mmCIF file of C-alpha atoms in Angstrom:
data_model
loop_
_atom_site.group_PDB
_atom_site.id
_atom_site.type_symbol
_atom_site.label_atom_id
_atom_site.label_comp_id
_atom_site.label_asym_id
_atom_site.label_seq_id
_atom_site.Cartn_x
_atom_site.Cartn_y
_atom_site.Cartn_z
ATOM 1 C CA MET O 299 136.061 82.337 -31.372
ATOM 2 C CA GLU O 300 135.574 81.273 -35.036
ATOM 3 C CA ALA O 301 137.814 78.372 -34.953
ATOM 4 C CA ASP O 302 135.781 77.090 -31.906
ATOM 5 C CA LEU O 303 132.747 77.774 -33.593
ATOM 6 C CA ARG O 304 133.871 75.575 -36.708
ATOM 7 C CA LEU O 305 135.297 72.985 -34.383
ATOM 8 C CA ILE O 306 132.139 72.588 -32.289
ATOM 9 C CA ALA O 307 129.987 72.219 -35.853
ATOM 10 C CA ARG O 308 132.226 69.512 -36.871
ATOM 11 C CA ILE O 309 132.368 67.740 -33.826
ATOM 12 C CA GLY O 310 128.530 67.898 -34.150
ATOM 13 C CA ALA O 311 128.665 65.708 -36.839
ATOM 14 C CA GLY O 312 130.734 63.233 -35.386
ATOM 15 C CA ASP O 313 134.134 64.227 -36.378
ATOM 16 C CA ARG O 314 136.782 62.962 -33.292
ATOM 17 C CA ALA O 315 139.716 64.364 -35.337
ATOM 18 C CA ALA O 316 137.500 67.915 -34.515
ATOM 19 C CA PHE O 317 137.018 66.413 -30.686
ATOM 20 C CA ALA O 318 140.575 65.853 -30.278
ATOM 21 C CA GLU O 319 141.613 69.206 -31.452
ATOM 22 C CA LEU O 320 138.942 70.650 -29.168
ATOM 23 C CA PHE O 321 140.379 68.387 -26.267
ATOM 24 C CA GLN O 322 143.870 69.668 -26.923
ATOM 25 C CA GLY O 323 142.603 73.646 -26.581
ATOM 26 C CA TYR O 324 140.702 73.257 -23.788
ATOM 27 C CA ALA O 325 141.306 70.393 -21.510
ATOM 28 C CA PRO O 326 144.717 72.041 -20.259
ATOM 29 C CA ARG O 327 143.048 75.065 -19.098
ATOM 30 C CA LEU O 328 140.054 73.103 -17.880
ATOM 31 C CA LEU O 329 142.516 71.286 -15.555
ATOM 32 C CA GLY O 330 143.991 74.245 -14.581
ATOM 33 C CA PHE O 331 140.570 75.668 -14.029
ATOM 34 C CA LEU O 332 139.533 72.385 -11.486
ATOM 35 C CA ARG O 333 143.352 72.610 -9.867
ATOM 36 C CA SER O 334 142.230 76.493 -8.978
ATOM 37 C CA ARG O 335 138.814 75.388 -7.573
ATOM 38 C CA GLY O 336 140.912 72.788 -5.031
ATOM 39 C CA VAL O 337 139.349 69.831 -6.398
ATOM 40 C CA GLU O 338 142.224 66.904 -6.258
ATOM 41 C CA SER O 339 143.917 65.504 -9.222
ATOM 42 C CA GLU O 340 142.561 62.364 -9.929
ATOM 43 C CA GLN O 341 139.085 63.911 -9.230
ATOM 44 C CA ALA O 342 140.077 66.623 -11.325
ATOM 45 C CA GLU O 343 141.015 64.603 -14.395
ATOM 46 C CA GLU O 344 137.906 62.406 -14.512
ATOM 47 C CA ILE O 345 135.951 65.975 -14.428
ATOM 48 C CA VAL O 346 137.919 66.951 -17.294
ATOM 49 C CA GLN O 347 137.108 64.007 -19.529
ATOM 50 C CA GLU O 348 133.311 64.074 -18.249
ATOM 51 C CA VAL O 349 133.053 67.335 -19.185
ATOM 52 C CA LEU O 350 134.477 67.224 -22.755
ATOM 53 C CA LEU O 351 132.409 63.788 -23.273
ATOM 54 C CA SER O 352 129.309 65.948 -22.371
ATOM 55 C CA VAL O 353 130.286 68.617 -25.623
ATOM 56 C CA TRP O 354 130.895 65.464 -27.420
ATOM 57 C CA ARG O 355 127.302 63.937 -26.970
ATOM 58 C CA ASN O 356 125.716 67.255 -26.475
ATOM 59 C CA ALA O 357 127.513 69.258 -29.622
ATOM 60 C CA ALA O 358 124.932 69.193 -31.808
ATOM 61 C CA SER O 359 122.223 71.355 -29.230
ATOM 62 C CA PHE O 360 124.844 73.656 -28.842
ATOM 63 C CA ASP O 361 123.780 76.799 -29.363
ATOM 64 C CA PRO O 362 126.420 79.743 -30.401
ATOM 65 C CA THR O 363 124.205 82.640 -30.818
ATOM 66 C CA ARG O 364 123.114 82.107 -26.204
ATOM 67 C CA ALA O 365 126.929 81.626 -24.604
ATOM 68 C CA SER O 366 130.324 80.831 -25.885
ATOM 69 C CA LEU O 367 131.889 77.537 -25.888
ATOM 70 C CA SER O 368 133.959 78.471 -23.461
ATOM 71 C CA THR O 369 130.767 79.733 -21.352
ATOM 72 C CA TRP O 370 129.112 76.545 -22.025
ATOM 73 C CA ILE O 371 132.483 74.285 -20.916
ATOM 74 C CA PHE O 372 132.405 76.712 -17.649
ATOM 75 C CA THR O 373 128.725 75.943 -16.751
ATOM 76 C CA ILE O 374 129.231 72.598 -17.609
ATOM 77 C CA ALA O 375 132.139 71.685 -15.194
ATOM 78 C CA ARG O 376 130.793 74.060 -12.697
ATOM 79 C CA ASN O 377 127.654 71.423 -12.841
ATOM 80 C CA ARG O 378 130.040 68.553 -12.644
ATOM 81 C CA MET O 379 132.004 69.865 -9.797
ATOM 82 C CA ILE O 380 128.598 70.484 -7.494
ATOM 83 C CA ASP O 381 126.964 66.917 -8.502
ATOM 84 C CA ARG O 382 130.371 65.305 -7.232
ATOM 85 C CA ALA O 383 130.403 67.384 -4.375
ATOM 86 C CA ARG O 384 126.905 66.905 -3.209
ATOM 87 C CA ARG O 385 126.582 63.727 -4.708
ATOM 88 C CA ALA O 386 123.149 64.773 -5.994
ATOM 89 C CA ALA O 387 122.390 66.917 -9.350
ATOM 90 C CA HIS O 388 123.153 70.553 -9.230
ATOM 91 C CA ALA O 389 119.660 72.172 -9.685
ATOM 92 C CA VAL O 390 118.912 73.737 -12.863
ATOM 93 C CA PRO O 391 115.953 75.326 -15.410
ATOM 94 C CA ASP O 392 114.690 73.081 -17.730
ATOM 95 C CA PRO O 393 113.604 74.955 -20.845
ATOM 96 C CA HIS O 394 111.155 71.795 -21.357
ATOM 97 C CA ASP O 395 109.502 72.590 -18.342
ATOM 98 C CA PRO O 396 105.781 73.410 -18.959
ATOM 99 C CA LEU O 397 106.315 76.380 -16.282
ATOM 100 C CA PHE O 398 109.077 77.831 -18.326
ATOM 101 C CA GLN O 399 108.840 81.317 -19.272
ATOM 102 C CA ALA O 400 110.199 82.157 -22.677
ATOM 103 C CA ASP O 401 112.947 84.728 -23.162
ATOM 104 C CA THR O 402 112.685 88.151 -23.465
ATOM 105 C CA THR O 403 116.028 89.152 -24.728
ATOM 106 C CA LEU O 404 117.491 88.688 -28.274
ATOM 107 C CA ALA O 405 119.878 86.220 -28.911
ATOM 108 C CA ALA O 406 122.793 87.555 -30.828
ATOM 109 C CA ASP O 407 122.294 87.695 -34.948
ATOM 110 C CA ASP O 408 125.076 85.777 -35.539
ATOM 111 C CA ALA O 409 128.292 84.322 -34.445
ATOM 112 C CA ALA O 410 129.872 87.965 -35.457
ATOM 113 C CA GLU O 411 127.774 89.714 -33.060
ATOM 114 C CA ALA O 412 128.267 86.530 -30.389
ATOM 115 C CA ALA O 413 132.265 87.441 -30.574
ATOM 116 C CA GLN O 414 131.440 90.977 -29.791
ATOM 117 C CA ARG O 415 130.043 89.884 -26.922
ATOM 118 C CA ALA O 416 133.075 88.316 -26.055
ATOM 119 C CA VAL O 417 134.903 90.997 -26.024
ATOM 120 C CA ARG O 418 132.630 93.281 -24.144
ATOM 121 C CA VAL O 419 132.830 90.618 -21.157
ATOM 122 C CA ARG O 420 136.504 90.675 -21.207
ATOM 123 C CA GLU O 421 136.139 94.302 -21.237
ATOM 124 C CA ALA O 422 133.412 94.523 -18.341
ATOM 125 C CA VAL O 423 135.845 93.300 -16.236
ATOM 126 C CA ALA O 424 138.711 94.389 -16.663
ATOM 127 C CA ALA O 425 136.843 97.593 -16.018
ATOM 128 C CA LEU O 426 135.715 96.540 -12.918
ATOM 129 C CA PRO O 427 137.230 98.440 -9.740
ATOM 130 C CA GLU O 428 140.121 96.326 -7.877
ATOM 131 C CA ASP O 429 137.922 95.014 -4.838
ATOM 132 C CA GLN O 430 134.808 94.442 -7.493
ATOM 133 C CA ARG O 431 137.204 92.178 -9.717
ATOM 134 C CA ARG O 432 138.607 90.109 -6.770
ATOM 135 C CA VAL O 433 135.149 88.729 -5.539
ATOM 136 C CA ILE O 434 134.405 87.839 -9.200
ATOM 137 C CA GLU O 435 137.949 86.079 -9.737
ATOM 138 C CA ARG O 436 138.355 84.125 -6.691
ATOM 139 C CA GLY O 437 134.406 83.010 -6.629
ATOM 140 C CA HIS O 438 134.212 81.793 -10.226
ATOM 141 C CA LEU O 439 138.174 80.530 -10.275
ATOM 142 C CA GLY O 440 138.506 79.956 -6.914
ATOM 143 C CA GLY O 441 135.633 78.615 -6.175
ATOM 144 C CA LEU O 442 134.830 80.247 -2.906
ATOM 145 C CA THR O 443 131.649 81.691 -1.036
ATOM 146 C CA LEU O 444 131.521 85.259 -0.164
ATOM 147 C CA ALA O 445 131.802 84.191 3.289
ATOM 148 C CA ALA O 446 135.093 82.760 2.546
ATOM 149 C CA ILE O 447 136.255 85.565 0.587
ATOM 150 C CA ALA O 448 135.385 88.109 3.629
ATOM 151 C CA LEU O 449 137.620 85.672 5.942
ATOM 152 C CA GLU O 450 140.366 85.764 2.835
ATOM 153 C CA GLU O 451 140.565 89.137 3.302
ATOM 154 C CA CYS O 452 139.984 90.419 6.794
ATOM 155 C CA VAL O 453 136.752 92.641 6.092
ATOM 156 C CA PRO O 454 133.039 92.141 7.098
ATOM 157 C CA LEU O 455 130.532 89.751 5.064
ATOM 158 C CA GLY O 456 128.948 92.880 4.303
ATOM 159 C CA THR O 457 131.249 94.559 2.865
ATOM 160 C CA VAL O 458 131.941 91.646 0.163
ATOM 161 C CA LYS O 459 128.391 91.377 -0.459
ATOM 162 C CA THR O 460 127.777 95.078 -1.511
ATOM 163 C CA ARG O 461 131.391 94.340 -3.593
ATOM 164 C CA ALA O 462 129.421 91.587 -5.052
ATOM 165 C CA ARG O 463 126.067 94.080 -5.577
ATOM 166 C CA LEU O 464 128.026 96.705 -7.396
ATOM 167 C CA ALA O 465 129.969 94.072 -9.721
ATOM 168 C CA VAL O 466 127.133 92.456 -10.872
ATOM 169 C CA GLU O 467 124.831 95.743 -11.387
ATOM 170 C CA ARG O 468 128.260 96.593 -13.689
ATOM 171 C CA LEU O 469 128.207 93.496 -15.269
ATOM 172 C CA ARG O 470 124.871 93.439 -16.001
ATOM 173 C CA ARG O 471 124.477 96.818 -17.067
ATOM 174 C CA VAL O 472 126.957 96.072 -19.866
ATOM 175 C CA LEU O 473 125.805 92.143 -20.538
ATOM 176 C CA ALA O 474 122.365 92.359 -19.626
ATOM 177 C CA PRO O 475 119.370 94.097 -20.688
ATOM 178 C CA ARG O 476 118.408 96.260 -16.671
ATOM 179 C CA ARG O 477 115.080 94.802 -14.683
ATOM 180 C CA GLU O 478 112.142 96.832 -15.058
ATOM 181 C CA SER O 479 112.015 97.435 -11.142
ATOM 182 C CA MET B 209 100.053 82.282 -18.116
ATOM 183 C CA ALA B 210 101.241 83.956 -15.280
ATOM 184 C CA ARG B 211 102.725 87.269 -14.853
ATOM 185 C CA LEU B 212 106.552 87.225 -14.557
ATOM 186 C CA PRO B 213 108.267 87.824 -11.374
ATOM 187 C CA ALA B 214 108.371 91.331 -10.094
ATOM 188 C CA HIS B 215 110.650 90.989 -6.846
ATOM 189 C CA HIS B 216 113.876 88.921 -7.190
ATOM 190 C CA PRO B 217 116.793 87.461 -5.694
ATOM 191 C CA PRO B 218 119.565 89.773 -4.498
ATOM 192 C CA GLU B 219 122.365 90.313 -6.337
ATOM 193 C CA ASP B 220 125.129 88.130 -4.240
ATOM 194 C CA LEU B 221 122.777 85.465 -4.630
ATOM 195 C CA LEU B 222 122.519 85.367 -8.742
ATOM 196 C CA LEU B 223 126.490 85.743 -8.222
ATOM 197 C CA ALA B 224 127.383 82.734 -6.108
ATOM 198 C CA TYR B 225 124.467 80.671 -8.534
ATOM 199 C CA ALA B 226 126.410 81.326 -11.374
ATOM 200 C CA GLN B 227 129.991 81.060 -9.178
ATOM 201 C CA GLY B 228 128.627 77.515 -8.104
ATOM 202 C CA THR B 229 129.309 78.491 -4.936
ATOM 203 C CA CYS B 230 125.703 78.837 -3.336
ATOM 204 C CA SER B 231 124.171 76.365 -0.622
ATOM 205 C CA GLU B 232 122.048 73.551 -2.212
ATOM 206 C CA GLY B 233 119.051 75.345 -0.740
ATOM 207 C CA GLU B 234 119.750 78.191 -2.764
ATOM 208 C CA SER B 235 120.743 76.376 -5.765
ATOM 209 C CA LEU B 236 116.836 75.075 -5.532
ATOM 210 C CA LEU B 237 115.782 77.834 -5.057
ATOM 211 C CA MET B 238 117.421 79.875 -8.018
ATOM 212 C CA ALA B 239 116.776 76.884 -10.313
ATOM 213 C CA ALA B 240 112.984 77.589 -9.495
ATOM 214 C CA HIS B 241 113.397 81.328 -10.181
ATOM 215 C CA LEU B 242 114.884 81.105 -13.436
ATOM 216 C CA THR B 243 112.546 78.549 -14.702
ATOM 217 C CA LEU B 244 110.102 81.531 -14.130
ATOM 218 C CA CYS B 245 111.959 84.565 -14.737
ATOM 219 C CA PRO B 246 113.334 85.192 -18.088
ATOM 220 C CA THR B 247 115.343 88.619 -16.726
ATOM 221 C CA CYS B 248 117.497 86.383 -14.059
ATOM 222 C CA ARG B 249 118.021 83.854 -16.643
ATOM 223 C CA ALA B 250 119.610 86.748 -18.769
ATOM 224 C CA GLU B 251 121.623 87.958 -15.874
ATOM 225 C CA VAL B 252 122.938 84.503 -14.877
ATOM 226 C CA GLY B 253 123.809 83.960 -18.132
ATOM 227 C CA ALA B 254 125.935 87.515 -18.168
ATOM 228 C CA LEU B 255 127.457 86.057 -14.815
ATOM 229 C CA GLU B 256 128.533 82.202 -16.614
ATOM 230 C CA ALA B 257 129.403 84.188 -19.694
ATOM 231 C CA VAL B 258 132.315 85.878 -17.197
ATOM 232 C CA GLY B 259 133.205 82.407 -15.816
ATOM 233 C CA GLY B 260 134.132 81.342 -19.728
ATOM 234 C CA GLN B 261 135.596 84.373 -20.843
ATOM 235 C CA LEU B 262 137.790 83.239 -17.444
ATOM 236 C CA LEU B 263 138.183 79.524 -18.348
ATOM 237 C CA ALA B 264 139.387 81.033 -21.700
ATOM 238 C CA GLU B 265 142.237 82.967 -20.184
ATOM 239 C CA GLU B 266 143.081 80.180 -17.368
ATOM 240 C CA GLU B 267 146.643 78.900 -18.277
ATOM 241 C CA ALA B 268 146.825 75.647 -19.442
ATOM 242 C CA ALA B 269 147.992 72.689 -16.836
ATOM 243 C CA ALA B 270 150.691 70.553 -17.697
ATOM 244 C CA MET B 271 148.623 67.466 -19.227
ATOM 245 C CA PRO B 272 148.767 64.023 -18.053
ATOM 246 C CA GLU B 273 149.741 61.218 -20.076
ATOM 247 C CA GLY B 274 147.153 59.109 -22.008
ATOM 248 C CA LEU B 275 143.897 61.584 -20.692
ATOM 249 C CA LEU B 276 143.251 62.359 -24.589
ATOM 250 C CA GLU B 277 143.341 58.561 -25.447
ATOM 251 C CA ALA B 278 141.635 57.438 -22.560
ATOM 252 C CA THR B 279 138.869 60.477 -23.051
ATOM 253 C CA LEU B 280 138.576 59.354 -27.037
ATOM 254 C CA SER B 281 138.363 55.649 -26.056
ATOM 255 C CA ARG B 282 134.968 56.374 -24.139
ATOM 256 C CA LEU B 283 133.290 58.460 -27.102
ATOM 257 C CA ASP B 284 131.704 55.667 -27.910
ATOM 258 C CA GLN B 285 130.212 54.348 -24.956
ATOM 259 C CA PRO B 286 126.292 54.180 -24.912
ATOM 260 C CA THR B 287 125.433 57.411 -22.699
ATOM 261 C CA ARG B 288 122.796 57.049 -19.531
ATOM 262 C CA ALA B 289 119.250 58.008 -20.540
ATOM 263 C CA PRO B 290 118.712 59.860 -17.518
ATOM 264 C CA VAL B 291 115.246 58.003 -16.207
ATOM 265 C CA PRO B 292 112.120 59.998 -16.281
ATOM 266 C CA VAL B 293 110.556 60.391 -12.902
ATOM 267 C CA PRO B 294 106.931 60.728 -12.748
ATOM 268 C CA PRO B 295 105.869 63.331 -11.116
ATOM 269 C CA PRO B 296 104.411 63.305 -7.267
ATOM 270 C CA ASP B 297 100.659 62.812 -7.253
ATOM 271 C CA LEU B 298 99.673 65.726 -4.734
ATOM 272 C CA ALA B 299 97.743 68.244 -4.725
ATOM 273 C CA GLY B 300 98.612 72.003 -5.026
ATOM 274 C CA LEU B 301 101.856 71.388 -6.994
ATOM 275 C CA GLU B 302 100.870 72.921 -10.849
ATOM 276 C CA ARG B 303 102.599 75.908 -10.637
ATOM 277 C CA VAL B 304 105.524 74.241 -8.932
ATOM 278 C CA PRO B 305 108.959 73.892 -11.542
ATOM 279 C CA ARG B 306 110.776 70.543 -12.220
ATOM 280 C CA PRO B 307 113.564 71.102 -10.435
ATOM 281 C CA ILE B 308 111.761 71.368 -7.482
ATOM 282 C CA LEU B 309 109.048 68.645 -8.321
ATOM 283 C CA ALA B 310 112.724 66.312 -8.720
ATOM 284 C CA ARG B 311 113.381 66.702 -5.151
ATOM 285 C CA ILE B 312 110.576 66.115 -3.383
ATOM 286 C CA PRO B 313 111.219 62.265 -1.693
ATOM 287 C CA ALA B 314 109.190 59.614 -3.371
ATOM 288 C CA GLY B 315 105.845 58.617 -0.981
ATOM 289 C CA ALA B 316 105.938 62.465 0.356
ATOM 290 C CA ARG B 317 102.589 63.668 1.451
ATOM 291 C CA TRP B 318 101.684 66.912 2.738
ATOM 292 C CA ARG B 319 102.157 67.348 6.206
ATOM 293 C CA ARG B 320 100.489 69.614 8.953
ATOM 294 C CA ILE B 321 102.756 70.838 10.903
ATOM 295 C CA LEU B 322 99.915 74.071 12.332
ATOM 296 C CA PRO B 323 96.484 74.907 11.578
ATOM 297 C CA GLY B 324 96.145 76.061 7.882
ATOM 298 C CA VAL B 325 99.939 75.125 7.639
ATOM 299 C CA GLU B 326 101.370 71.685 5.622
ATOM 300 C CA VAL B 327 104.775 71.467 4.537
ATOM 301 C CA ILE B 328 106.697 68.663 2.653
ATOM 302 C CA ASP B 329 110.433 68.524 3.259
ATOM 303 C CA LEU B 330 113.216 68.394 0.412
ATOM 304 C CA GLY B 331 115.193 66.633 2.392
ATOM 305 C CA VAL B 332 118.138 69.187 1.915
ATOM 306 C CA ARG B 333 120.869 69.017 4.884
ATOM 307 C CA GLN B 334 123.561 71.041 4.669
ATOM 308 C CA GLY B 335 124.680 72.314 7.959
ATOM 309 C CA THR B 336 121.312 73.805 9.836
ATOM 310 C CA GLU B 337 119.779 75.020 6.377
ATOM 311 C CA GLU B 338 116.288 73.483 6.054
ATOM 312 C CA VAL B 339 114.389 73.593 2.848
ATOM 313 C CA ARG B 340 110.605 73.099 2.331
ATOM 314 C CA LEU B 341 108.320 73.513 0.756
ATOM 315 C CA ALA B 342 104.870 74.801 2.180
ATOM 316 C CA ARG B 343 101.178 75.137 1.560
ATOM 317 C CA LEU B 344 99.069 78.062 3.517
ATOM 318 C CA ALA B 345 95.546 77.913 3.645
ATOM 319 C CA PRO B 346 93.289 80.998 2.551
ATOM 320 C CA GLY B 347 93.615 83.700 5.355
ATOM 321 C CA PHE B 348 96.634 82.016 7.047
ATOM 322 C CA THR B 349 98.667 84.725 9.195
ATOM 323 C CA LEU B 350 102.382 83.702 9.981
ATOM 324 C CA PRO B 351 102.420 85.082 14.020
ATOM 325 C CA HIS B 352 105.008 88.060 14.517
ATOM 326 C CA HIS B 353 108.655 86.747 13.931
ATOM 327 C CA THR B 354 111.645 86.737 13.240
ATOM 328 C CA HIS B 355 115.280 85.046 12.129
ATOM 329 C CA GLU B 356 117.842 83.820 12.782
ATOM 330 C CA GLY B 357 119.869 84.259 9.786
ATOM 331 C CA LEU B 358 118.009 84.653 6.456
ATOM 332 C CA GLU B 359 114.837 83.767 5.420
ATOM 333 C CA ARG B 360 114.257 83.513 1.290
ATOM 334 C CA THR B 361 111.286 82.587 -0.072
ATOM 335 C CA LEU B 362 110.210 81.963 -3.168
ATOM 336 C CA VAL B 363 106.066 81.916 -3.954
ATOM 337 C CA PHE B 364 105.068 80.208 -6.777
ATOM 338 C CA ASP B 365 100.830 80.152 -6.385
ATOM 339 C CA GLY B 366 98.717 82.500 -4.279
ATOM 340 C CA ILE B 367 99.825 85.689 -2.895
ATOM 341 C CA PHE B 368 101.914 86.090 0.438
ATOM 342 C CA ALA B 369 102.634 89.832 1.918
ATOM 343 C CA ASP B 370 103.616 91.674 4.874
ATOM 344 C CA ASP B 371 103.265 95.349 5.424
ATOM 345 C CA THR B 372 105.989 95.963 2.892
ATOM 346 C CA LEU B 373 106.316 93.363 0.547
ATOM 347 C CA ARG B 374 103.813 91.598 -1.299
ATOM 348 C CA LEU B 375 105.004 88.309 -3.415
ATOM 349 C CA GLU B 376 103.898 86.194 -5.702
ATOM 350 C CA ASP B 377 103.897 84.370 -9.428
ATOM 351 C CA GLY B 378 108.013 83.455 -8.933
ATOM 352 C CA ASP B 379 108.470 86.777 -6.683
ATOM 353 C CA VAL B 380 111.630 85.988 -4.270
ATOM 354 C CA GLY B 381 111.729 87.570 -0.729
ATOM 355 C CA VAL B 382 114.697 87.826 1.716
ATOM 356 C CA ARG B 383 114.415 88.774 5.062
ATOM 357 C CA ASP B 384 116.982 88.599 7.982
ATOM 358 C CA ASP B 385 116.935 89.148 11.683
ATOM 359 C CA THR B 386 116.797 92.717 11.584
ATOM 360 C CA VAL B 387 113.167 92.192 10.072
ATOM 361 C CA ARG B 388 110.219 91.408 12.476
ATOM 362 C CA HIS B 389 106.984 91.073 10.482
ATOM 363 C CA THR B 390 103.715 89.066 10.592
ATOM 364 C CA GLN B 391 102.743 87.404 6.920
ATOM 365 C CA ARG B 392 99.444 86.432 5.886
ATOM 366 C CA VAL B 393 97.992 85.021 2.752
ATOM 367 C CA ILE B 394 96.305 87.039 0.545
ATOM 368 C CA GLY B 395 92.748 86.151 -1.146
ATOM 369 C CA PRO B 396 91.689 82.813 -2.336
ATOM 370 C CA THR B 397 94.153 80.855 -3.459
ATOM 371 C CA PRO B 398 95.763 78.746 -0.827
ATOM 372 C CA CYS B 399 100.125 79.976 -1.208
ATOM 373 C CA VAL B 400 102.441 77.386 -2.315
ATOM 374 C CA CYS B 401 105.787 78.713 -1.863
ATOM 375 C CA LEU B 402 109.432 77.181 -1.203
ATOM 376 C CA VAL B 403 110.741 78.567 2.250
ATOM 377 C CA VAL B 404 115.108 78.260 2.401
ATOM 378 C CA ASN B 405 115.717 78.899 6.301
ATOM 379 C CA ASP B 406 119.707 78.903 7.314
ATOM 380 C CA ALA B 407 118.252 78.867 10.465
ATOM 381 C CA PRO B 408 114.839 77.955 12.143
ATOM 382 C CA LEU B 409 112.412 80.983 12.422
ATOM 383 C CA VAL B 410 112.156 82.512 15.931
ATOM 384 C CA PRO B 411 108.788 83.329 16.559
ATOM 385 C CA LEU B 412 107.808 86.339 19.118
ATOM 386 C CA THR B 413 104.361 85.790 20.599
ATOM 387 C CA TRP B 414 103.350 83.812 23.404
ATOM 388 C CA LEU B 415 101.706 81.608 20.620
ATOM 389 C CA GLY B 416 104.537 81.218 18.629
ATOM 390 C CA ARG B 417 107.075 79.917 21.618
ATOM 391 C CA PHE B 418 104.479 77.735 22.890
ATOM 392 C CA ALA B 419 104.038 76.294 19.266
ATOM 393 C CA ARG B 420 107.633 75.555 19.015
ATOM 394 C CA ARG B 421 108.162 74.254 22.102
ATOM 395 C CA LEU B 422 105.364 71.999 21.226
ATOM 396 C CA GLY B 423 107.822 70.929 18.509
ATOM 397 C CA LEU B 424 105.132 72.278 15.691
ATOM 398 C CA ALA B 425 107.043 74.932 13.937
#
């Protein structure tokens, strides 16, 4: 975590050795992730390159108080996969949109607090009941829709939707402030 | 500034968006809602952090020879700057966020499909999914109808309500085939909304069915 932050700061300053080090840390796991989501080898290798090139180009704008480096890399990889599958850009909010509503939650105060958040995420996922954790893991890692998970587990779609809702409610309680409604 | 949204997308949609498994229409609806809703942005952020954690714990795959060198050789490649797309020159889009504006086809116009209803088709074609921007005139009432599959509505401007749900300012409403309802535009402002349908809606009145048969709705 701290090592990640030191690396990304050096990469932001244009340090190629730091980039190579980050590549060696993340590329093998990223490749494993893409393969588990069913991306073919050649395309997976191309996406690994694109994702890490995106990290290189945007390192200076990375904000560690908002998300961890692995979370940032996960979202870039997810968006690239969708872009390729749909041949159109994955829709994401634009912070420069005049209609963009400012954040109401506080960012982490510093890197130490950000690191604690990573620990909380790990604990929160581990604490989920088995059937809810499978919805998270099969979706995040396997890229399965809830309908596909229902087929895989031979249960009605409504059951999987309920597990998804319960999992999100539990994770939300631990990781994000509750909605007022 | 508009008030913050009070009606949010269901949890399974927040999760599918974070996991990257939702449909194209759903991802457009989510991107629009997340622009307007810091609460849901924080929650999707938390679900993405779960993805980051799982990625960090992923088993390392054997690396193909030369991938690092190939990537290093591309570090100095000039990046293609995104070409700024001018916003569509159409009335009624003042409160529509960029992710939706970006998907309005060039040269699109509001197309009148019923008295009081104009639409712009966003050109998303994934299965039977229909994704449209709609502008509904003040006082417009959508006759009693139900849905094959799900209908999700995000209201950008004006107020659209049925007996139990009042949608405005970035609110999201989800209706399935168990709901038979009549929705109407409240107040003096036309209602501009994004409508994502799994399948076309089913009118329950003879007038609605007639309009459907004529290909109007």
